[in-house]
PDB file of C-alpha atoms in Angstrom:
ATOM      1  CA  MET A   1       0.000   0.000   0.000  1.00 46.00           C
ATOM      2  CA  SER A   2       1.567   3.252  -1.096  1.00 50.00           C
ATOM      3  CA  ALA A   3       2.007   6.111   1.358  1.00 52.00           C
ATOM      4  CA  PRO A   4      -0.136   9.143   0.778  1.00 53.00           C
ATOM      5  CA  ALA A   5       1.533  11.900  -1.161  1.00 52.00           C
ATOM      6  CA  HIS A   6       2.881  14.671   1.011  1.00 53.00           C
ATOM      7  CA  THR A   7       1.374  18.032   0.234  1.00 53.00           C
ATOM      8  CA  PRO A   8       3.556  20.988   1.157  1.00 52.00           C
ATOM      9  CA  SER A   9       1.971  23.224   3.739  1.00 51.00           C
ATOM     10  CA  ARG A  10       1.640  26.903   3.036  1.00 52.00           C
ATOM     11  CA  THR A  11       3.759  29.110   5.266  1.00 52.00           C
ATOM     12  CA  ALA A  12       1.606  31.338   7.329  1.00 53.00           C
ATOM     13  CA  GLY A  13       2.250  34.947   6.433  1.00 53.00           C
ATOM     14  CA  PRO A  14       0.924  38.198   7.760  1.00 55.00           C
ATOM     15  CA  ALA A  15      -2.753  38.724   7.328  1.00 54.00           C
ATOM     16  CA  PRO A  16      -3.463  40.982   4.383  1.00 53.00           C
ATOM     17  CA  ARG A  17      -4.483  44.466   5.338  1.00 55.00           C
ATOM     18  CA  ARG A  18      -7.907  45.543   4.497  1.00 54.00           C
ATOM     19  CA  ARG A  19      -7.946  48.191   1.883  1.00 53.00           C
ATOM     20  CA  ARG A  20      -9.796  51.280   2.881  1.00 52.00           C
ATOM     21  CA  ARG A  21     -12.398  52.520   0.582  1.00 56.00           C
ATOM     22  CA  ARG A  22     -11.268  55.291  -1.640  1.00 60.00           C
ATOM     23  CA  GLY A  23     -12.516  58.709  -0.654  1.00 60.00           C
ATOM     24  CA  LEU A  24     -12.747  57.913   3.094  1.00 70.00           C
ATOM     25  CA  PRO A  25      -9.873  59.516   5.089  1.00 74.00           C
ATOM     26  CA  SER A  26      -8.449  57.780   8.116  1.00 81.00           C
ATOM     27  CA  PRO A  27      -9.594  58.802  11.625  1.00 80.00           C
ATOM     28  CA  GLY A  28      -6.151  60.223  12.338  1.00 81.00           C
ATOM     29  CA  ARG A  29      -6.323  62.452   9.286  1.00 84.00           C
ATOM     30  CA  VAL A  30      -9.796  63.653  10.275  1.00 85.00           C
ATOM     31  CA  ALA A  31      -8.609  64.409  13.832  1.00 87.00           C
ATOM     32  CA  GLY A  32      -5.597  66.333  12.491  1.00 85.00           C
ATOM     33  CA  PHE A  33      -7.826  68.332  10.150  1.00 88.00           C
ATOM     34  CA  LEU A  34     -10.210  69.215  12.996  1.00 90.00           C
ATOM     35  CA  PHE A  35      -7.300  70.280  15.199  1.00 91.00           C
ATOM     36  CA  LEU A  36      -5.901  72.544  12.470  1.00 89.00           C
ATOM     37  CA  LEU A  37      -9.374  73.967  11.858  1.00 89.00           C
ATOM     38  CA  VAL A  38      -9.810  74.848  15.534  1.00 91.00           C
ATOM     39  CA  ALA A  39      -6.306  76.386  15.637  1.00 90.00           C
ATOM     40  CA  ALA A  40      -7.028  78.440  12.497  1.00 87.00           C
ATOM     41  CA  VAL A  41     -10.277  79.748  13.976  1.00 87.00           C
ATOM     42  CA  ALA A  42      -8.536  80.624  17.244  1.00 89.00           C
ATOM     43  CA  VAL A  43      -5.798  82.552  15.388  1.00 86.00           C
ATOM     44  CA  LEU A  44      -7.820  84.173  12.613  1.00 86.00           C
ATOM     45  CA  GLY A  45     -11.025  84.744  14.593  1.00 85.00           C
ATOM     46  CA  PRO A  46      -9.824  87.862  16.475  1.00 85.00           C
ATOM     47  CA  VAL A  47      -8.276  89.265  13.292  1.00 86.00           C
ATOM     48  CA  MET A  48     -11.505  88.819  11.328  1.00 87.00           C
ATOM     49  CA  TRP A  49     -13.500  90.309  14.211  1.00 85.00           C
ATOM     50  CA  THR A  50     -11.196  93.338  14.259  1.00 86.00           C
ATOM     51  CA  LEU A  51     -11.609  93.835  10.515  1.00 86.00           C
ATOM     52  CA  SER A  52     -15.387  93.364  10.752  1.00 86.00           C
ATOM     53  CA  THR A  53     -15.775  95.836  13.622  1.00 84.00           C
ATOM     54  CA  SER A  54     -13.648  98.441  11.835  1.00 84.00           C
ATOM     55  CA  LEU A  55     -16.194  98.398   8.990  1.00 85.00           C
ATOM     56  CA  ARG A  56     -19.159  99.164  11.243  1.00 82.00           C
ATOM     57  CA  SER A  57     -20.722 102.484  12.023  1.00 77.00           C
ATOM     58  CA  PRO A  58     -20.156 103.764  15.591  1.00 70.00           C
ATOM     59  CA  SER A  59     -23.750 102.977  16.564  1.00 70.00           C
ATOM     60  CA  GLU A  60     -23.646  99.459  15.135  1.00 73.00           C
ATOM     61  CA  ALA A  61     -20.373  98.642  16.928  1.00 68.00           C
ATOM     62  CA  PHE A  62     -22.217  98.409  20.276  1.00 69.00           C
ATOM     63  CA  ASP A  63     -25.192  96.331  19.103  1.00 69.00           C
ATOM     64  CA  LEU A  64     -26.275  93.510  21.426  1.00 69.00           C
ATOM     65  CA  PRO A  65     -26.091  90.714  20.572  1.00 72.00           C
ATOM     66  CA  PRO A  66     -23.117  91.580  18.369  1.00 71.00           C
ATOM     67  CA  LYS A  67     -23.089  90.491  14.744  1.00 73.00           C
ATOM     68  CA  PHE A  68     -19.983  89.059  13.172  1.00 75.00           C
ATOM     69  CA  PHE A  69     -20.559  90.751   9.804  1.00 79.00           C
ATOM     70  CA  PRO A  70     -21.591  94.410   9.572  1.00 78.00           C
ATOM     71  CA  THR A  71     -25.060  95.073   8.198  1.00 75.00           C
ATOM     72  CA  GLU A  72     -23.868  97.965   6.040  1.00 77.00           C
ATOM     73  CA  PRO A  73     -20.053  98.096   5.670  1.00 80.00           C
ATOM     74  CA  ASP A  74     -18.774 101.599   6.290  1.00 80.00           C
ATOM     75  CA  THR A  75     -15.198 102.834   5.785  1.00 83.00           C
ATOM     76  CA  THR A  76     -15.597 106.193   7.514  1.00 85.00           C
ATOM     77  CA  ALA A  77     -13.673 104.873  10.535  1.00 85.00           C
ATOM     78  CA  TYR A  78     -10.485 104.746   8.449  1.00 87.00           C
ATOM     79  CA  ALA A  79     -10.926 108.345   7.356  1.00 86.00           C
ATOM     80  CA  GLU A  80     -11.511 109.267  11.001  1.00 86.00           C
ATOM     81  CA  VAL A  81      -8.192 107.677  11.961  1.00 87.00           C
ATOM     82  CA  ALA A  82      -6.349 109.887   9.481  1.00 86.00           C
ATOM     83  CA  ARG A  83      -8.246 112.923  10.804  1.00 87.00           C
ATOM     84  CA  GLN A  84      -7.566 112.353  14.500  1.00 87.00           C
ATOM     85  CA  ILE A  85      -3.850 111.449  14.328  1.00 87.00           C
ATOM     86  CA  ASP A  86      -0.904 112.313  12.099  1.00 88.00           C
ATOM     87  CA  LEU A  87      -0.938 108.892  10.468  1.00 88.00           C
ATOM     88  CA  VAL A  88       1.777 109.573   7.894  1.00 90.00           C
ATOM     89  CA  ARG A  89       4.314 110.768  10.466  1.00 92.00           C
ATOM     90  CA  LEU A  90       3.551 107.890  12.829  1.00 92.00           C
ATOM     91  CA  VAL A  91       3.937 105.294  10.082  1.00 92.00           C
ATOM     92  CA  LEU A  92       7.202 106.838   8.862  1.00 93.00           C
ATOM     93  CA  ASN A  93       8.611 106.947  12.399  1.00 94.00           C
ATOM     94  CA  SER A  94       7.689 103.319  13.018  1.00 94.00           C
ATOM     95  CA  ALA A  95       9.017 102.234   9.620  1.00 93.00           C
ATOM     96  CA  LEU A  96      12.338 104.028  10.114  1.00 94.00           C
ATOM     97  CA  VAL A  97      12.855 102.739  13.653  1.00 95.00           C
ATOM     98  CA  THR A  98      11.813  99.186  12.871  1.00 95.00           C
ATOM     99  CA  ALA A  99      13.766  98.907   9.619  1.00 94.00           C
ATOM    100  CA  LEU A 100      17.013 100.167  11.180  1.00 95.00           C
ATOM    101  CA  ILE A 101      16.610  97.878  14.195  1.00 95.00           C
ATOM    102  CA  ALA A 102      15.933  94.864  11.961  1.00 94.00           C
ATOM    103  CA  ALA A 103      18.920  95.635   9.718  1.00 94.00           C
ATOM    104  CA  GLY A 104      21.177  96.243  12.715  1.00 95.00           C
ATOM    105  CA  GLN A 105      20.115  93.023  14.407  1.00 94.00           C
ATOM    106  CA  MET A 106      20.654  91.009  11.235  1.00 93.00           C
ATOM    107  CA  LEU A 107      24.224  92.316  10.866  1.00 93.00           C
ATOM    108  CA  THR A 108      25.299  92.182  14.510  1.00 94.00           C
ATOM    109  CA  ALA A 109      23.647  88.811  15.171  1.00 93.00           C
ATOM    110  CA  ALA A 110      25.317  87.289  12.110  1.00 93.00           C
ATOM    111  CA  MET A 111      28.747  88.610  13.098  1.00 93.00           C
ATOM    112  CA  ALA A 112      28.438  87.580  16.747  1.00 92.00           C
ATOM    113  CA  GLY A 113      26.979  84.189  15.852  1.00 92.00           C
ATOM    114  CA  TYR A 114      29.836  83.548  13.425  1.00 90.00           C
ATOM    115  CA  VAL A 115      32.427  84.371  16.067  1.00 90.00           C
ATOM    116  CA  PHE A 116      30.871  82.077  18.673  1.00 91.00           C
ATOM    117  CA  ALA A 117      30.387  79.275  16.146  1.00 88.00           C
ATOM    118  CA  ARG A 118      33.704  79.353  14.238  1.00 84.00           C
ATOM    119  CA  MET A 119      36.310  80.980  16.453  1.00 82.00           C
ATOM    120  CA  ARG A 120      37.716  79.570  19.657  1.00 80.00           C
ATOM    121  CA  PHE A 121      39.294  81.878  22.212  1.00 81.00           C
ATOM    122  CA  ARG A 122      39.695  81.926  25.957  1.00 85.00           C
ATOM    123  CA  GLY A 123      36.407  82.643  27.695  1.00 83.00           C
ATOM    124  CA  SER A 124      34.242  82.252  24.590  1.00 83.00           C
ATOM    125  CA  GLY A 125      31.948  79.734  26.291  1.00 86.00           C
ATOM    126  CA  LEU A 126      31.550  81.930  29.361  1.00 90.00           C
ATOM    127  CA  MET A 127      30.896  84.989  27.223  1.00 90.00           C
ATOM    128  CA  PHE A 128      28.255  83.154  25.215  1.00 91.00           C
ATOM    129  CA  GLY A 129      26.621  82.027  28.457  1.00 90.00           C
ATOM    130  CA  VAL A 130      26.469  85.638  29.635  1.00 91.00           C
ATOM    131  CA  VAL A 131      24.844  86.622  26.334  1.00 90.00           C
ATOM    132  CA  LEU A 132      22.199  83.922  26.780  1.00 90.00           C
ATOM    133  CA  ALA A 133      21.632  84.965  30.387  1.00 91.00           C
ATOM    134  CA  THR A 134      20.528  88.409  29.237  1.00 90.00           C
ATOM    135  CA  MET A 135      17.503  86.783  27.598  1.00 89.00           C
ATOM    136  CA  MET A 136      16.102  86.078  31.067  1.00 90.00           C
ATOM    137  CA  VAL A 137      16.195  89.759  32.088  1.00 88.00           C
ATOM    138  CA  PRO A 138      12.906  91.536  31.223  1.00 88.00           C
ATOM    139  CA  VAL A 139      13.002  94.911  29.529  1.00 87.00           C
ATOM    140  CA  GLN A 140      11.209  96.494  32.502  1.00 88.00           C
ATOM    141  CA  VAL A 141      14.301  95.820  34.637  1.00 89.00           C
ATOM    142  CA  THR A 142      16.767  97.496  32.274  1.00 90.00           C
ATOM    143  CA  ILE A 143      14.620 100.408  31.083  1.00 91.00           C
ATOM    144  CA  VAL A 144      15.853 102.816  33.808  1.00 91.00           C
ATOM    145  CA  PRO A 145      19.602 102.231  33.161  1.00 91.00           C
ATOM    146  CA  VAL A 146      18.947 102.448  29.425  1.00 92.00           C
ATOM    147  CA  PHE A 147      17.105 105.739  29.917  1.00 92.00           C
ATOM    148  CA  MET A 148      19.989 107.143  31.983  1.00 92.00           C
ATOM    149  CA  LEU A 149      22.537 106.112  29.334  1.00 91.00           C
ATOM    150  CA  VAL A 150      20.453 107.553  26.517  1.00 91.00           C
ATOM    151  CA  ARG A 151      20.028 110.835  28.363  1.00 90.00           C
ATOM    152  CA  GLY A 152      23.757 110.965  29.120  1.00 90.00           C
ATOM    153  CA  MET A 153      24.488 110.546  25.411  1.00 90.00           C
ATOM    154  CA  GLY A 154      22.179 113.457  24.582  1.00 89.00           C
ATOM    155  CA  LEU A 155      19.744 111.243  22.677  1.00 89.00           C
ATOM    156  CA  ALA A 156      16.733 111.626  24.961  1.00 87.00           C
ATOM    157  CA  ASP A 157      13.420 112.026  23.117  1.00 88.00           C
ATOM    158  CA  THR A 158      14.875 111.062  19.742  1.00 91.00           C
ATOM    159  CA  LEU A 159      14.350 108.143  17.411  1.00 92.00           C
ATOM    160  CA  LEU A 160      17.964 107.088  17.996  1.00 92.00           C
ATOM    161  CA  ALA A 161      17.017 106.412  21.610  1.00 92.00           C
ATOM    162  CA  LEU A 162      14.737 103.660  20.304  1.00 93.00           C
ATOM    163  CA  ILE A 163      17.142 102.319  17.679  1.00 94.00           C
ATOM    164  CA  ILE A 164      20.590 102.052  19.291  1.00 93.00           C
ATOM    165  CA  PRO A 165      19.699 100.115  22.491  1.00 92.00           C
ATOM    166  CA  ALA A 166      17.609  97.587  20.518  1.00 93.00           C
ATOM    167  CA  ILE A 167      20.284  96.565  17.992  1.00 93.00           C
ATOM    168  CA  PRO A 168      22.148  94.032  20.207  1.00 91.00           C
ATOM    169  CA  THR A 169      20.073  90.847  20.356  1.00 91.00           C
ATOM    170  CA  ALA A 170      20.846  87.779  22.447  1.00 92.00           C
ATOM    171  CA  PHE A 171      18.228  85.624  20.746  1.00 92.00           C
ATOM    172  CA  GLY A 172      19.460  86.583  17.280  1.00 91.00           C
ATOM    173  CA  THR A 173      23.041  85.775  18.298  1.00 93.00           C
ATOM    174  CA  PHE A 174      21.977  82.358  19.567  1.00 92.00           C
ATOM    175  CA  LEU A 175      19.947  81.688  16.428  1.00 90.00           C
ATOM    176  CA  MET A 176      22.757  82.652  14.056  1.00 91.00           C
ATOM    177  CA  ARG A 177      25.322  80.666  16.066  1.00 91.00           C
ATOM    178  CA  GLN A 178      23.229  77.541  15.670  1.00 88.00           C
ATOM    179  CA  TYR A 179      22.805  78.310  11.982  1.00 88.00           C
ATOM    180  CA  PHE A 180      26.547  78.716  11.378  1.00 88.00           C
ATOM    181  CA  MET A 181      27.284  75.518  13.281  1.00 87.00           C
ATOM    182  CA  GLY A 182      25.144  73.677  10.740  1.00 84.00           C
ATOM    183  CA  LEU A 183      27.187  74.960   7.794  1.00 82.00           C
ATOM    184  CA  PRO A 184      30.241  72.960   6.625  1.00 82.00           C
ATOM    185  CA  ASN A 185      33.670  74.066   7.766  1.00 81.00           C
ATOM    186  CA  ASP A 186      35.310  73.150   4.446  1.00 81.00           C
ATOM    187  CA  PHE A 187      34.679  76.625   3.026  1.00 79.00           C
ATOM    188  CA  ALA A 188      36.598  78.295   5.857  1.00 79.00           C
ATOM    189  CA  GLU A 189      39.510  75.893   5.469  1.00 80.00           C
ATOM    190  CA  ALA A 190      39.667  76.471   1.709  1.00 84.00           C
ATOM    191  CA  ALA A 191      39.503  80.228   2.186  1.00 81.00           C
ATOM    192  CA  ALA A 192      42.298  80.078   4.777  1.00 80.00           C
ATOM    193  CA  LEU A 193      44.495  78.156   2.321  1.00 81.00           C
ATOM    194  CA  ASP A 194      43.898  80.900  -0.247  1.00 80.00           C
ATOM    195  CA  GLY A 195      45.001  83.506   2.277  1.00 81.00           C
ATOM    196  CA  ALA A 196      41.592  85.022   3.036  1.00 80.00           C
ATOM    197  CA  SER A 197      41.249  86.830   6.344  1.00 82.00           C
ATOM    198  CA  PRO A 198      38.427  85.970   8.791  1.00 80.00           C
ATOM    199  CA  TRP A 199      36.592  89.131   7.707  1.00 84.00           C
ATOM    200  CA  ARG A 200      36.850  88.184   4.033  1.00 85.00           C
ATOM    201  CA  THR A 201      35.762  84.609   4.804  1.00 85.00           C
ATOM    202  CA  PHE A 202      32.709  85.836   6.662  1.00 86.00           C
ATOM    203  CA  PHE A 203      31.523  88.512   4.234  1.00 85.00           C
ATOM    204  CA  SER A 204      32.346  86.632   1.024  1.00 85.00           C
ATOM    205  CA  ILE A 205      31.367  83.062   1.953  1.00 86.00           C
ATOM    206  CA  TYR A 206      29.350  82.617   5.115  1.00 86.00           C
ATOM    207  CA  ALA A 207      27.265  85.807   5.071  1.00 85.00           C
ATOM    208  CA  PRO A 208      25.611  84.942   1.717  1.00 87.00           C
ATOM    209  CA  LEU A 209      24.990  81.382   2.935  1.00 86.00           C
ATOM    210  CA  SER A 210      23.354  82.659   6.112  1.00 85.00           C
ATOM    211  CA  LEU A 211      20.738  84.866   4.422  1.00 85.00           C
ATOM    212  CA  PRO A 212      17.817  82.564   5.405  1.00 84.00           C
ATOM    213  CA  GLY A 213      18.870  82.703   9.050  1.00 86.00           C
ATOM    214  CA  MET A 214      19.365  86.453   8.889  1.00 89.00           C
ATOM    215  CA  ALA A 215      15.911  86.755   7.330  1.00 87.00           C
ATOM    216  CA  ILE A 216      14.392  85.025  10.356  1.00 88.00           C
ATOM    217  CA  VAL A 217      16.144  87.466  12.680  1.00 91.00           C
ATOM    218  CA  GLY A 218      14.965  90.419  10.598  1.00 90.00           C
ATOM    219  CA  ILE A 219      11.354  89.271  10.351  1.00 89.00           C
ATOM    220  CA  LEU A 220      11.100  88.529  14.069  1.00 89.00           C
ATOM    221  CA  ALA A 221      12.711  91.858  14.926  1.00 92.00           C
ATOM    222  CA  PHE A 222      10.366  93.736  12.609  1.00 92.00           C
ATOM    223  CA  ASN A 223       7.225  92.114  14.019  1.00 89.00           C
ATOM    224  CA  TYR A 224       8.323  92.697  17.608  1.00 91.00           C
ATOM    225  CA  HIS A 225       9.478  96.295  17.346  1.00 93.00           C
ATOM    226  CA  TRP A 226       6.706  97.381  14.983  1.00 93.00           C
ATOM    227  CA  ASN A 227       4.188  96.595  17.732  1.00 89.00           C
ATOM    228  CA  GLU A 228       6.425  97.740  20.602  1.00 91.00           C
ATOM    229  CA  PHE A 229       4.742 100.084  23.072  1.00 91.00           C
ATOM    230  CA  PHE A 230       6.643 100.118  26.363  1.00 91.00           C
ATOM    231  CA  ARG A 231      10.049 101.457  25.262  1.00 92.00           C
ATOM    232  CA  PRO A 232       8.651 104.251  23.038  1.00 92.00           C
ATOM    233  CA  LEU A 233       6.361 105.266  25.907  1.00 90.00           C
ATOM    234  CA  ILE A 234       9.348 105.731  28.250  1.00 91.00           C
ATOM    235  CA  LEU A 235      12.027 107.015  25.873  1.00 91.00           C
ATOM    236  CA  THR A 236      10.007 109.524  23.807  1.00 90.00           C
ATOM    237  CA  ILE A 237       8.050 112.547  24.987  1.00 89.00           C
ATOM    238  CA  SER A 238       7.192 114.760  22.008  1.00 87.00           C
ATOM    239  CA  GLU A 239       4.467 113.646  19.615  1.00 86.00           C
ATOM    240  CA  GLN A 240       6.682 114.159  16.578  1.00 89.00           C
ATOM    241  CA  ASN A 241       8.802 111.200  17.748  1.00 90.00           C
ATOM    242  CA  PHE A 242       5.891 108.905  18.597  1.00 91.00           C
ATOM    243  CA  THR A 243       5.595 105.553  16.851  1.00 92.00           C
ATOM    244  CA  LEU A 244       2.343 104.115  15.536  1.00 91.00           C
ATOM    245  CA  PRO A 245       1.359 102.116  18.674  1.00 90.00           C
ATOM    246  CA  LEU A 246       1.646 105.281  20.781  1.00 89.00           C
ATOM    247  CA  GLY A 247      -0.428 107.248  18.286  1.00 88.00           C
ATOM    248  CA  LEU A 248      -3.189 104.652  18.287  1.00 87.00           C
ATOM    249  CA  VAL A 249      -3.698 105.152  22.029  1.00 85.00           C
ATOM    250  CA  SER A 250      -4.923 108.684  21.399  1.00 81.00           C
ATOM    251  CA  LEU A 251      -7.814 107.280  19.354  1.00 81.00           C
ATOM    252  CA  GLN A 252      -9.425 106.127  22.596  1.00 72.00           C
ATOM    253  CA  GLY A 253      -9.697 109.661  23.928  1.00 61.00           C
ATOM    254  CA  ASN A 254      -8.564 110.900  27.329  1.00 49.00           C
ATOM    255  CA  LEU A 255     -11.148 108.807  29.175  1.00 44.00           C
ATOM    256  CA  GLY A 256     -11.197 105.833  26.834  1.00 52.00           C
ATOM    257  CA  THR A 257     -14.489 106.938  25.303  1.00 51.00           C
ATOM    258  CA  GLY A 258     -13.447 106.839  21.662  1.00 63.00           C
ATOM    259  CA  SER A 259     -15.310 104.878  19.024  1.00 77.00           C
ATOM    260  CA  ILE A 260     -14.350 101.210  18.993  1.00 82.00           C
ATOM    261  CA  SER A 261     -14.685 101.183  15.199  1.00 84.00           C
ATOM    262  CA  VAL A 262     -12.106 103.973  14.859  1.00 86.00           C
ATOM    263  CA  VAL A 263      -9.710 102.287  17.290  1.00 86.00           C
ATOM    264  CA  LEU A 264      -9.897  98.945  15.487  1.00 87.00           C
ATOM    265  CA  ALA A 265      -9.539 100.671  12.129  1.00 88.00           C
ATOM    266  CA  GLY A 266      -6.215 101.996  13.384  1.00 88.00           C
ATOM    267  CA  VAL A 267      -5.286  98.489  14.521  1.00 89.00           C
ATOM    268  CA  VAL A 268      -6.033  97.121  11.049  1.00 90.00           C
ATOM    269  CA  ILE A 269      -3.844  99.798   9.475  1.00 90.00           C
ATOM    270  CA  SER A 270      -1.008  98.890  11.844  1.00 90.00           C
ATOM    271  CA  MET A 271      -1.223  95.213  10.850  1.00 89.00           C
ATOM    272  CA  ILE A 272      -0.733  95.843   7.126  1.00 89.00           C
ATOM    273  CA  PRO A 273       3.080  96.480   7.139  1.00 88.00           C
ATOM    274  CA  ALA A 274       3.763  93.389   9.270  1.00 84.00           C
ATOM    275  CA  LEU A 275       1.622  91.325   6.908  1.00 85.00           C
ATOM    276  CA  ILE A 276       3.504  92.660   3.870  1.00 87.00           C
ATOM    277  CA  VAL A 277       6.877  91.827   5.449  1.00 84.00           C
ATOM    278  CA  PHE A 278       5.717  88.299   6.212  1.00 80.00           C
ATOM    279  CA  VAL A 279       4.341  87.705   2.713  1.00 82.00           C
ATOM    280  CA  PHE A 280       7.537  88.818   0.976  1.00 80.00           C
ATOM    281  CA  GLY A 281       9.829  87.163   3.524  1.00 75.00           C
ATOM    282  CA  GLN A 282       8.048  83.846   3.950  1.00 74.00           C
ATOM    283  CA  ARG A 283      10.327  82.093   1.447  1.00 74.00           C
ATOM    284  CA  TYR A 284      13.422  82.998   3.456  1.00 69.00           C
ATOM    285  CA  LEU A 285      11.555  82.218   6.660  1.00 68.00           C
ATOM    286  CA  ARG A 286      10.645  78.763   5.384  1.00 69.00           C
ATOM    287  CA  GLU A 287      14.199  78.087   4.203  1.00 66.00           C
ATOM    288  CA  GLY A 288      15.614  79.225   7.520  1.00 61.00           C
ATOM    289  CA  LEU A 289      13.246  77.081   9.569  1.00 60.00           C
ATOM    290  CA  THR A 290      13.938  73.973   7.490  1.00 61.00           C
ATOM    291  CA  ALA A 291      17.713  74.526   7.335  1.00 57.00           C
ATOM    292  CA  GLY A 292      19.555  71.668   8.962  1.00 47.00           C
ATOM    293  CA  SER A 293      16.753  69.141   8.450  1.00 48.00           C
ATOM    294  CA  SER A 294      18.554  67.766   5.388  1.00 46.00           C
ATOM    295  CA  LYS A 295      22.092  68.042   4.131  1.00 43.00           C
TER     296      LYS A 295
END
């Protein structure tokens, strides 16, 4: 009697995954979309409310319950802003102060970051630690010594009193140091073999490579100092040296009884330059944020 033929057994493999139906996103994707939607509403909601209220008439701005969209859009609040304050002078003052601070921070942060990243000297680590420690000191603590120094230099109640003390930046130095540490050192070695000085190496090789990082420093500096209120309030006295945030306060009136539509119209006007800077600088901002993620 012949033995039964042996049939090879199939090796057990992993169970095939069920294919999801096309057009139905996964639960994780739906949860991520809902989270981003809530975050977008939380960020853009106040901005849209500000824009909507600035287009209302003064009587409609205090309607209860409030309406998100104005019944009859009205742009007279923007004309009232230009009538109540010297808008052109305020914008020019803010633009001059902010642009010079941003340019100064980009240059000084790049130079200081390059030194701390590429040059080794005695006490460099301690000095860099001191620079980082200044980030923990609030501006309210240093405003009195800064005011005394500015007054001693004869710059009290001038735009230079706002520009010069704000140019050194600890955060920008830290950011540019990390950026330079991510760049290859081969360029510096090749430049040294060709006889280039450290200044020539920095300005000819590493400064052009660090433009995305410098753009981040400039954009952050512009957004911060464009909306700055505390330092201009302390360091300037005459209205001809006021920046835009100080001028917008006068729209409320002496007792805070100004029209909310006029006040928010001024706020909308103040947001436009920062939005323009972000739109034109977002490419450099994106490159700077993603630098170092891939070689």
